Amino acid sequence: CFKMETKLKIESGKFHCCLFFPLESCDYPPRLVSAELMDEYKEKDFFPVGSTVKYKCRPGYMKKAGTYSSTCNRNQQWSKVQELCKRKTCGHPGEPDGGRLLVTGDFDLGSTAHYQCDGGYRLIGKSTRKCKVLNNKMEWTDEVPYCEIIPCSPPPKIPHGKYDGEYLHSFYYGTVVKYTCDKDYPLIGNASIYCTSKDGINGEWSGHAYCGETQCPSPQIKNGKIVAGISSTYKYNQKVSFECIGGHEMVGSREIHCQVDGTWDPPIPVCEQKTEDHPSHGFPLLSESDVSKEIPTKDCFKTYLLVSELGKFNCRVQNFVTIDLMVH
């Protein structure tokens, strides 16, 4: 008979080969993360009491102290076996200039290296690498990335102006340039701009500047007129003075200046009509220029009495006193 078979004699005197299975056996041996059964045990599906199996380290793992075998005991349980192997290491993955390395793990199998660049730099290459078994060796995937300082295109050239550093060919993150304008051309915008980045990849300039003949709109004032600085056009820093026509008084500044942004500062004033100086419930009798200052030029409406008290006039009805009026 073959192995694991036994002969049985029957009454006719003939023998037959029959499979023989011991009653006591163990289940399939324990599966380990770091180790696996040696090849000669992988295809077996029956493990009788007393049988022993051996393990070997999986790829990416190496041996450490301990027992590399397990035995099927009488209680039909395998003898205790712990993780037999430890992970191999890929070594330090490398760190780029202008950046930093963040690793999840200890540079061993399965670890991931994350790369980030400092402000003003952009990452060239893969941002992550993994420790793996490659060609039967422990290696990091891909190459170490590098951090490149973010460049900007040359600053824009502007008519009637220039920037310092026009002789330079390269401009990088943090570079500052300053604009100046020709005479009679005021600078509009930011005199100094710098190379920056919004997305951490592409460079751009922080602002814009240009040199131009700023013009302000012709100032219009109702019930008033321009007395100085009148012109067909009003350019940067030009000033204008106003006065109000008779019977009106000015609210605001008499002199305004044309600003670089095309506005007037202070704002154009307003000419408001003067209010008559007479008491409530009263009215003027004569023009004050036609009478002596000692003669009252005010009177009260019907049912009100003009009263002089301490040099002031007011219109009184019974015990009600209206707004006071100074004597002129």
CSV table of C-alpha atoms in Angstrom, one decimal:
chain,number,residue,atom,x,y,z
A,1,CYS,CA,0.0,0.0,0.0
A,2,PHE,CA,1.0,3.6,-0.4
A,3,LYS,CA,2.0,5.8,2.5
A,4,MET,CA,-0.9,6.7,4.8
A,5,GLU,CA,-2.7,3.5,3.6
A,6,THR,CA,-3.1,0.2,5.5
A,7,LYS,CA,-3.9,-3.5,4.4
A,8,LEU,CA,-7.2,-5.0,5.5
A,9,LYS,CA,-7.9,-8.8,5.1
A,10,ILE,CA,-11.3,-9.8,4.1
A,11,GLU,CA,-13.0,-13.3,4.4
A,12,SER,CA,-12.2,-14.4,0.9
A,13,GLY,CA,-8.5,-14.2,1.8
A,14,LYS,CA,-7.9,-11.1,-0.3
A,15,PHE,CA,-6.2,-7.9,0.9
A,16,HIS,CA,-7.3,-4.3,0.2
A,17,CYS,CA,-5.5,-1.0,0.7
A,18,CYS,CA,-7.5,1.5,2.7
A,19,LEU,CA,-6.7,5.1,3.8
A,20,PHE,CA,-5.9,5.4,7.4
A,21,PHE,CA,-6.4,8.7,9.2
A,22,PRO,CA,-5.3,9.0,12.9
A,23,LEU,CA,-8.1,10.4,14.9
A,24,GLU,CA,-6.0,13.1,16.6
A,25,SER,CA,-4.6,15.9,14.4
A,26,CYS,CA,-4.2,19.7,14.4
A,27,ASP,CA,-5.7,22.4,12.1
A,28,TYR,CA,-3.6,24.2,9.6
A,29,PRO,CA,-0.5,25.8,11.3
A,30,PRO,CA,-0.7,29.4,12.5
A,31,ARG,CA,-0.3,32.1,9.8
A,32,LEU,CA,2.2,34.9,10.7
A,33,VAL,CA,2.7,38.4,9.4
A,34,SER,CA,6.5,38.3,9.3
A,35,ALA,CA,7.0,34.6,8.5
A,36,GLU,CA,5.6,31.8,6.3
A,37,LEU,CA,5.7,28.0,6.2
A,38,MET,CA,8.6,26.5,4.4
A,39,ASP,CA,7.7,25.2,1.0
A,40,GLU,CA,7.5,21.5,2.0
A,41,TYR,CA,4.6,22.2,4.4
A,42,LYS,CA,2.6,24.6,2.3
A,43,GLU,CA,0.8,21.8,0.3
A,44,LYS,CA,-0.1,19.6,3.3
A,45,ASP,CA,-3.6,19.6,4.6
A,46,PHE,CA,-3.3,17.0,7.4
A,47,PHE,CA,-1.1,17.5,10.5
A,48,PRO,CA,-1.3,14.6,13.0
A,49,VAL,CA,-0.4,15.0,16.6
A,50,GLY,CA,3.4,15.0,17.1
A,51,SER,CA,4.1,16.5,13.6
A,52,THR,CA,6.3,19.6,13.4
A,53,VAL,CA,6.4,22.5,10.9
A,54,LYS,CA,9.1,25.1,10.2
A,55,TYR,CA,8.9,28.7,9.2
A,56,LYS,CA,11.0,31.1,7.2
A,57,CYS,CA,11.0,35.0,7.0
A,58,ARG,CA,8.8,36.6,4.4
A,59,PRO,CA,10.5,39.0,1.9
A,60,GLY,CA,11.3,42.3,3.6
A,61,TYR,CA,11.9,40.6,7.0
A,62,MET,CA,14.9,39.1,8.7
A,63,LYS,CA,15.4,36.6,11.5
A,64,LYS,CA,15.5,37.5,15.1
A,65,ALA,CA,16.0,35.4,18.2
A,66,GLY,CA,13.3,32.8,18.8
A,67,THR,CA,12.0,29.4,17.7
A,68,TYR,CA,11.2,28.9,14.0
A,69,SER,CA,9.1,25.8,14.4
A,70,SER,CA,5.7,24.7,15.9
A,71,THR,CA,4.5,21.2,17.0
A,72,CYS,CA,1.1,19.7,17.0
A,73,ASN,CA,0.6,18.8,20.7
A,74,ARG,CA,-1.6,16.0,22.2
A,75,ASN,CA,-4.3,18.6,22.9
A,76,GLN,CA,-4.5,19.1,19.1
A,77,GLN,CA,-3.1,22.6,19.5
A,78,TRP,CA,0.0,24.0,17.9
A,79,SER,CA,2.8,25.0,20.3
A,80,LYS,CA,2.9,28.7,20.8
A,81,VAL,CA,4.8,30.6,18.1
A,82,GLN,CA,5.4,34.4,18.0
A,83,GLU,CA,6.4,36.7,15.2
A,84,LEU,CA,9.8,35.3,14.3
A,85,CYS,CA,11.1,38.0,12.0
A,86,LYS,CA,11.5,41.7,12.1
A,87,ARG,CA,11.2,44.2,9.3
A,88,LYS,CA,14.2,45.1,7.2
A,89,THR,CA,15.0,48.8,6.9
A,90,CYS,CA,15.5,50.9,3.8
A,91,GLY,CA,17.8,53.3,5.5
A,92,HIS,CA,17.4,57.1,5.6
A,93,PRO,CA,15.4,58.2,2.5
A,94,GLY,CA,17.2,61.5,2.1
A,95,GLU,CA,16.1,65.1,2.7
A,96,PRO,CA,16.1,67.9,0.2
A,97,ASP,CA,17.6,71.4,0.6
A,98,GLY,CA,14.9,74.0,1.2
A,99,GLY,CA,12.5,71.3,2.4
A,100,ARG,CA,11.8,68.8,5.2
A,101,LEU,CA,11.1,65.1,5.6
A,102,LEU,CA,8.2,63.6,7.5
A,103,VAL,CA,8.2,59.8,7.9
A,104,THR,CA,5.5,57.5,9.2
A,105,GLY,CA,7.5,54.6,10.6
A,106,ASP,CA,11.2,53.9,11.2
A,107,PHE,CA,12.5,53.7,7.7
A,108,ASP,CA,11.5,50.0,7.7
A,109,LEU,CA,9.3,48.0,5.4
A,110,GLY,CA,5.9,49.7,4.7
A,111,SER,CA,7.1,53.1,6.0
A,112,THR,CA,6.1,56.2,4.0
A,113,ALA,CA,8.3,59.3,3.5
A,114,HIS,CA,6.5,62.6,3.0
A,115,TYR,CA,8.3,65.6,1.6
A,116,GLN,CA,7.4,69.3,1.9
A,117,CYS,CA,9.2,72.4,0.8
A,118,ASP,CA,9.8,75.6,2.8
A,119,GLY,CA,7.9,78.8,1.9
A,120,GLY,CA,9.1,80.2,-1.4
A,121,TYR,CA,10.1,76.8,-2.7
A,122,ARG,CA,8.2,74.3,-4.9
A,123,LEU,CA,8.6,70.5,-5.0
A,124,ILE,CA,10.0,68.9,-8.1
A,125,GLY,CA,9.3,65.1,-8.0
A,126,LYS,CA,7.1,62.8,-6.0
A,127,SER,CA,5.9,64.1,-2.6
A,128,THR,CA,5.9,60.6,-1.1
A,129,ARG,CA,8.1,57.5,-1.2
A,130,LYS,CA,7.5,54.0,0.2
A,131,CYS,CA,9.9,51.5,1.7
A,132,LYS,CA,9.4,48.3,-0.3
A,133,VAL,CA,11.2,45.1,-1.5
A,134,LEU,CA,12.4,45.8,-5.0
A,135,ASN,CA,14.4,43.2,-6.9
A,136,ASN,CA,14.9,41.3,-3.6
A,137,LYS,CA,16.4,44.4,-2.0
A,138,MET,CA,15.0,46.9,0.4
A,139,GLU,CA,14.6,50.2,-1.4
A,140,TRP,CA,12.6,53.5,-1.4
A,141,THR,CA,10.4,54.0,-4.4
A,142,ASP,CA,11.2,56.8,-6.8
A,143,GLU,CA,14.0,59.3,-6.4
A,144,VAL,CA,14.5,61.9,-3.7
A,145,PRO,CA,12.6,65.0,-4.8
A,146,TYR,CA,14.2,68.5,-4.6
A,147,CYS,CA,12.9,71.9,-3.7
A,148,GLU,CA,13.3,74.7,-6.3
A,149,ILE,CA,13.0,78.3,-5.3
A,150,ILE,CA,9.9,79.8,-7.0
A,151,PRO,CA,10.8,82.0,-10.0
A,152,CYS,CA,8.9,85.1,-11.3
A,153,SER,CA,8.9,86.4,-14.9
A,154,PRO,CA,10.6,89.8,-15.3
A,155,PRO,CA,8.6,92.7,-13.8
A,156,PRO,CA,6.4,94.5,-16.4
A,157,LYS,CA,8.0,97.5,-18.1
A,158,ILE,CA,6.0,100.7,-18.0
A,159,PRO,CA,5.9,103.8,-20.2
A,160,HIS,CA,7.7,106.9,-18.8
A,161,GLY,CA,9.2,104.8,-16.0
A,162,LYS,CA,11.7,102.1,-15.0
A,163,TYR,CA,12.5,99.7,-12.2
A,164,ASP,CA,15.8,99.1,-10.5
A,165,GLY,CA,17.5,95.9,-11.5
A,166,GLU,CA,16.6,96.0,-15.2
A,167,TYR,CA,20.0,94.4,-15.8
A,168,LEU,CA,19.0,91.2,-14.0
A,169,HIS,CA,17.9,88.2,-15.9
A,170,SER,CA,16.3,86.1,-13.1
A,171,PHE,CA,13.8,87.0,-10.4
A,172,TYR,CA,12.9,84.7,-7.6
A,173,TYR,CA,10.6,84.5,-4.6
A,174,GLY,CA,11.1,87.4,-2.3
A,175,THR,CA,12.9,89.7,-4.9
A,176,VAL,CA,11.8,93.3,-4.5
A,177,VAL,CA,12.0,95.9,-7.3
A,178,LYS,CA,11.2,99.6,-7.1
A,179,TYR,CA,9.7,101.8,-9.8
A,180,THR,CA,10.5,105.4,-10.6
A,181,CYS,CA,8.8,107.7,-13.1
A,182,ASP,CA,10.0,110.4,-15.4
A,183,LYS,CA,9.5,114.0,-14.5
A,184,ASP,CA,5.8,115.2,-14.6
A,185,TYR,CA,4.6,111.6,-14.7
A,186,PRO,CA,3.4,110.6,-11.2
A,187,LEU,CA,3.6,107.0,-10.1
A,188,ILE,CA,0.3,105.3,-9.7
A,189,GLY,CA,0.1,102.1,-7.7
A,190,ASN,CA,2.8,100.5,-5.6
A,191,ALA,CA,6.3,102.0,-6.0
A,192,SER,CA,7.8,98.7,-4.7
A,193,ILE,CA,6.5,95.2,-5.7
A,194,TYR,CA,7.9,91.8,-4.8
A,195,CYS,CA,7.9,88.3,-6.2
A,196,THR,CA,5.4,86.1,-4.3
A,197,SER,CA,3.1,83.0,-4.9
A,198,LYS,CA,-0.5,82.2,-4.1
A,199,ASP,CA,-0.5,78.5,-4.9
A,200,GLY,CA,3.1,77.7,-3.8
A,201,ILE,CA,4.0,76.7,-7.3
A,202,ASN,CA,3.8,79.7,-9.7
A,203,GLY,CA,5.4,83.1,-9.0
A,204,GLU,CA,3.7,86.4,-9.5
A,205,TRP,CA,4.3,90.0,-8.7
A,206,SER,CA,2.5,91.5,-5.7
A,207,GLY,CA,1.1,94.6,-7.5
A,208,HIS,CA,1.2,96.9,-10.4
A,209,ALA,CA,2.5,100.4,-11.1
A,210,TYR,CA,2.4,102.8,-14.0
A,211,CYS,CA,3.4,106.4,-14.7
A,212,GLY,CA,0.8,108.6,-16.2
A,213,GLU,CA,-0.6,112.1,-16.6
A,214,THR,CA,-3.3,112.0,-13.9
A,215,GLN,CA,-6.3,114.1,-14.6
A,216,CYS,CA,-9.1,115.2,-12.3
A,217,PRO,CA,-12.6,116.1,-13.4
A,218,SER,CA,-13.5,119.7,-13.8
A,219,PRO,CA,-14.7,120.9,-10.3
A,220,GLN,CA,-18.3,122.2,-10.4
A,221,ILE,CA,-19.7,124.2,-7.5
A,222,LYS,CA,-23.3,125.4,-7.3
A,223,ASN,CA,-23.9,128.9,-6.1
A,224,GLY,CA,-20.1,129.5,-6.2
A,225,LYS,CA,-17.2,130.0,-8.6
A,226,ILE,CA,-13.5,129.3,-9.1
A,227,VAL,CA,-11.3,132.2,-8.1
A,228,ALA,CA,-7.9,130.7,-8.6
A,229,GLY,CA,-6.5,127.8,-10.6
A,230,ILE,CA,-9.1,127.7,-13.4
A,231,SER,CA,-8.0,125.5,-16.3
A,232,SER,CA,-9.3,123.5,-19.2
A,233,THR,CA,-7.7,120.3,-17.7
A,234,TYR,CA,-6.6,119.6,-14.2
A,235,LYS,CA,-3.5,117.4,-13.7
A,236,TYR,CA,-1.9,115.8,-10.7
A,237,ASN,CA,-1.1,118.2,-7.8
A,238,GLN,CA,-2.9,121.1,-9.4
A,239,LYS,CA,-5.0,123.2,-6.9
A,240,VAL,CA,-8.2,125.2,-7.3
A,241,SER,CA,-9.7,127.8,-5.0
A,242,PHE,CA,-13.5,128.8,-4.6
A,243,GLU,CA,-15.8,131.4,-3.2
A,244,CYS,CA,-19.5,131.5,-2.8
A,245,ILE,CA,-21.9,134.1,-4.4
A,246,GLY,CA,-23.8,136.6,-2.3
A,247,GLY,CA,-26.2,135.2,0.3
A,248,HIS,CA,-24.4,131.9,0.5
A,249,GLU,CA,-21.7,130.6,2.8
A,250,MET,CA,-19.1,127.8,2.2
A,251,VAL,CA,-19.2,124.4,3.8
A,252,GLY,CA,-15.9,122.6,3.3
A,253,SER,CA,-12.4,123.7,2.2
A,254,ARG,CA,-11.9,126.7,0.0
A,255,GLU,CA,-8.8,125.0,-1.7
A,256,ILE,CA,-8.7,121.5,-3.1
A,257,HIS,CA,-5.9,119.5,-4.8
A,258,CYS,CA,-5.9,117.0,-7.7
A,259,GLN,CA,-4.7,113.6,-6.4
A,260,VAL,CA,-2.7,110.8,-8.1
A,261,ASP,CA,-5.9,108.7,-8.3
A,262,GLY,CA,-7.8,111.3,-10.2
A,263,THR,CA,-9.9,112.6,-7.2
A,264,TRP,CA,-10.0,115.9,-5.5
A,265,ASP,CA,-8.9,116.3,-1.9
A,266,PRO,CA,-10.4,117.7,0.2
A,267,PRO,CA,-13.7,117.1,-1.5
A,268,ILE,CA,-15.3,120.0,-3.5
A,269,PRO,CA,-17.0,122.3,-1.0
A,270,VAL,CA,-20.7,123.3,-1.0
A,271,CYS,CA,-22.2,126.8,-1.0
A,272,GLU,CA,-25.3,126.9,1.2
A,273,GLN,CA,-27.8,129.7,1.5
A,274,LYS,CA,-27.4,131.9,4.6
A,275,THR,CA,-30.3,131.7,7.1
A,276,GLU,CA,-32.0,135.0,8.2
A,277,ASP,CA,-31.2,136.0,11.7
A,278,HIS,CA,-34.7,136.5,13.3
A,279,PRO,CA,-36.5,134.8,16.1
A,280,SER,CA,-38.9,131.9,15.8
A,281,HIS,CA,-42.5,133.1,15.3
A,282,GLY,CA,-41.0,136.5,14.1
A,283,PHE,CA,-39.7,138.2,11.0
A,284,PRO,CA,-37.3,141.0,9.9
A,285,LEU,CA,-38.8,144.5,9.6
A,286,LEU,CA,-36.1,146.4,7.7
A,287,SER,CA,-32.7,145.7,6.2
A,288,GLU,CA,-30.2,146.0,9.1
A,289,SER,CA,-28.0,148.2,6.9
A,290,ASP,CA,-30.8,150.8,6.7
A,291,VAL,CA,-31.4,151.4,10.4
A,292,SER,CA,-29.5,152.2,13.5
A,293,LYS,CA,-28.3,149.2,15.4
A,294,GLU,CA,-30.2,150.6,18.4
A,295,ILE,CA,-33.6,150.2,16.6
A,296,PRO,CA,-35.1,146.7,16.7
A,297,THR,CA,-35.3,145.3,13.1
A,298,LYS,CA,-37.4,142.3,14.2
A,299,ASP,CA,-41.0,141.9,15.0
A,300,CYS,CA,-43.2,139.0,16.1
A,301,PHE,CA,-46.2,137.3,14.6
A,302,LYS,CA,-49.7,138.0,15.9
A,303,THR,CA,-50.3,136.9,19.5
A,304,TYR,CA,-46.5,137.0,20.1
A,305,LEU,CA,-44.7,139.9,21.9
A,306,LEU,CA,-41.2,141.0,21.1
A,307,VAL,CA,-39.2,141.2,24.4
A,308,SER,CA,-35.7,142.5,24.9
A,309,GLU,CA,-33.9,140.7,27.7
A,310,LEU,CA,-30.2,141.1,28.5
A,311,GLY,CA,-29.4,142.4,25.0
A,312,LYS,CA,-31.4,139.6,23.2
A,313,PHE,CA,-34.7,139.6,21.4
A,314,ASN,CA,-37.3,136.9,21.6
A,315,CYS,CA,-40.9,136.4,20.8
A,316,ARG,CA,-42.9,135.4,23.9
A,317,VAL,CA,-46.5,134.2,24.2
A,318,GLN,CA,-47.7,133.8,27.8
A,319,ASN,CA,-44.9,131.7,29.5
A,320,PHE,CA,-43.4,130.2,26.3
A,321,VAL,CA,-40.1,131.5,25.1
A,322,THR,CA,-38.8,130.9,21.6
A,323,ILE,CA,-35.2,130.8,20.3
A,324,ASP,CA,-33.1,133.8,21.4
A,325,LEU,CA,-31.7,136.4,19.0
A,326,MET,CA,-28.6,138.5,19.6
A,327,VAL,CA,-29.0,142.3,19.2
A,328,HIS,CA,-27.1,143.8,16.3
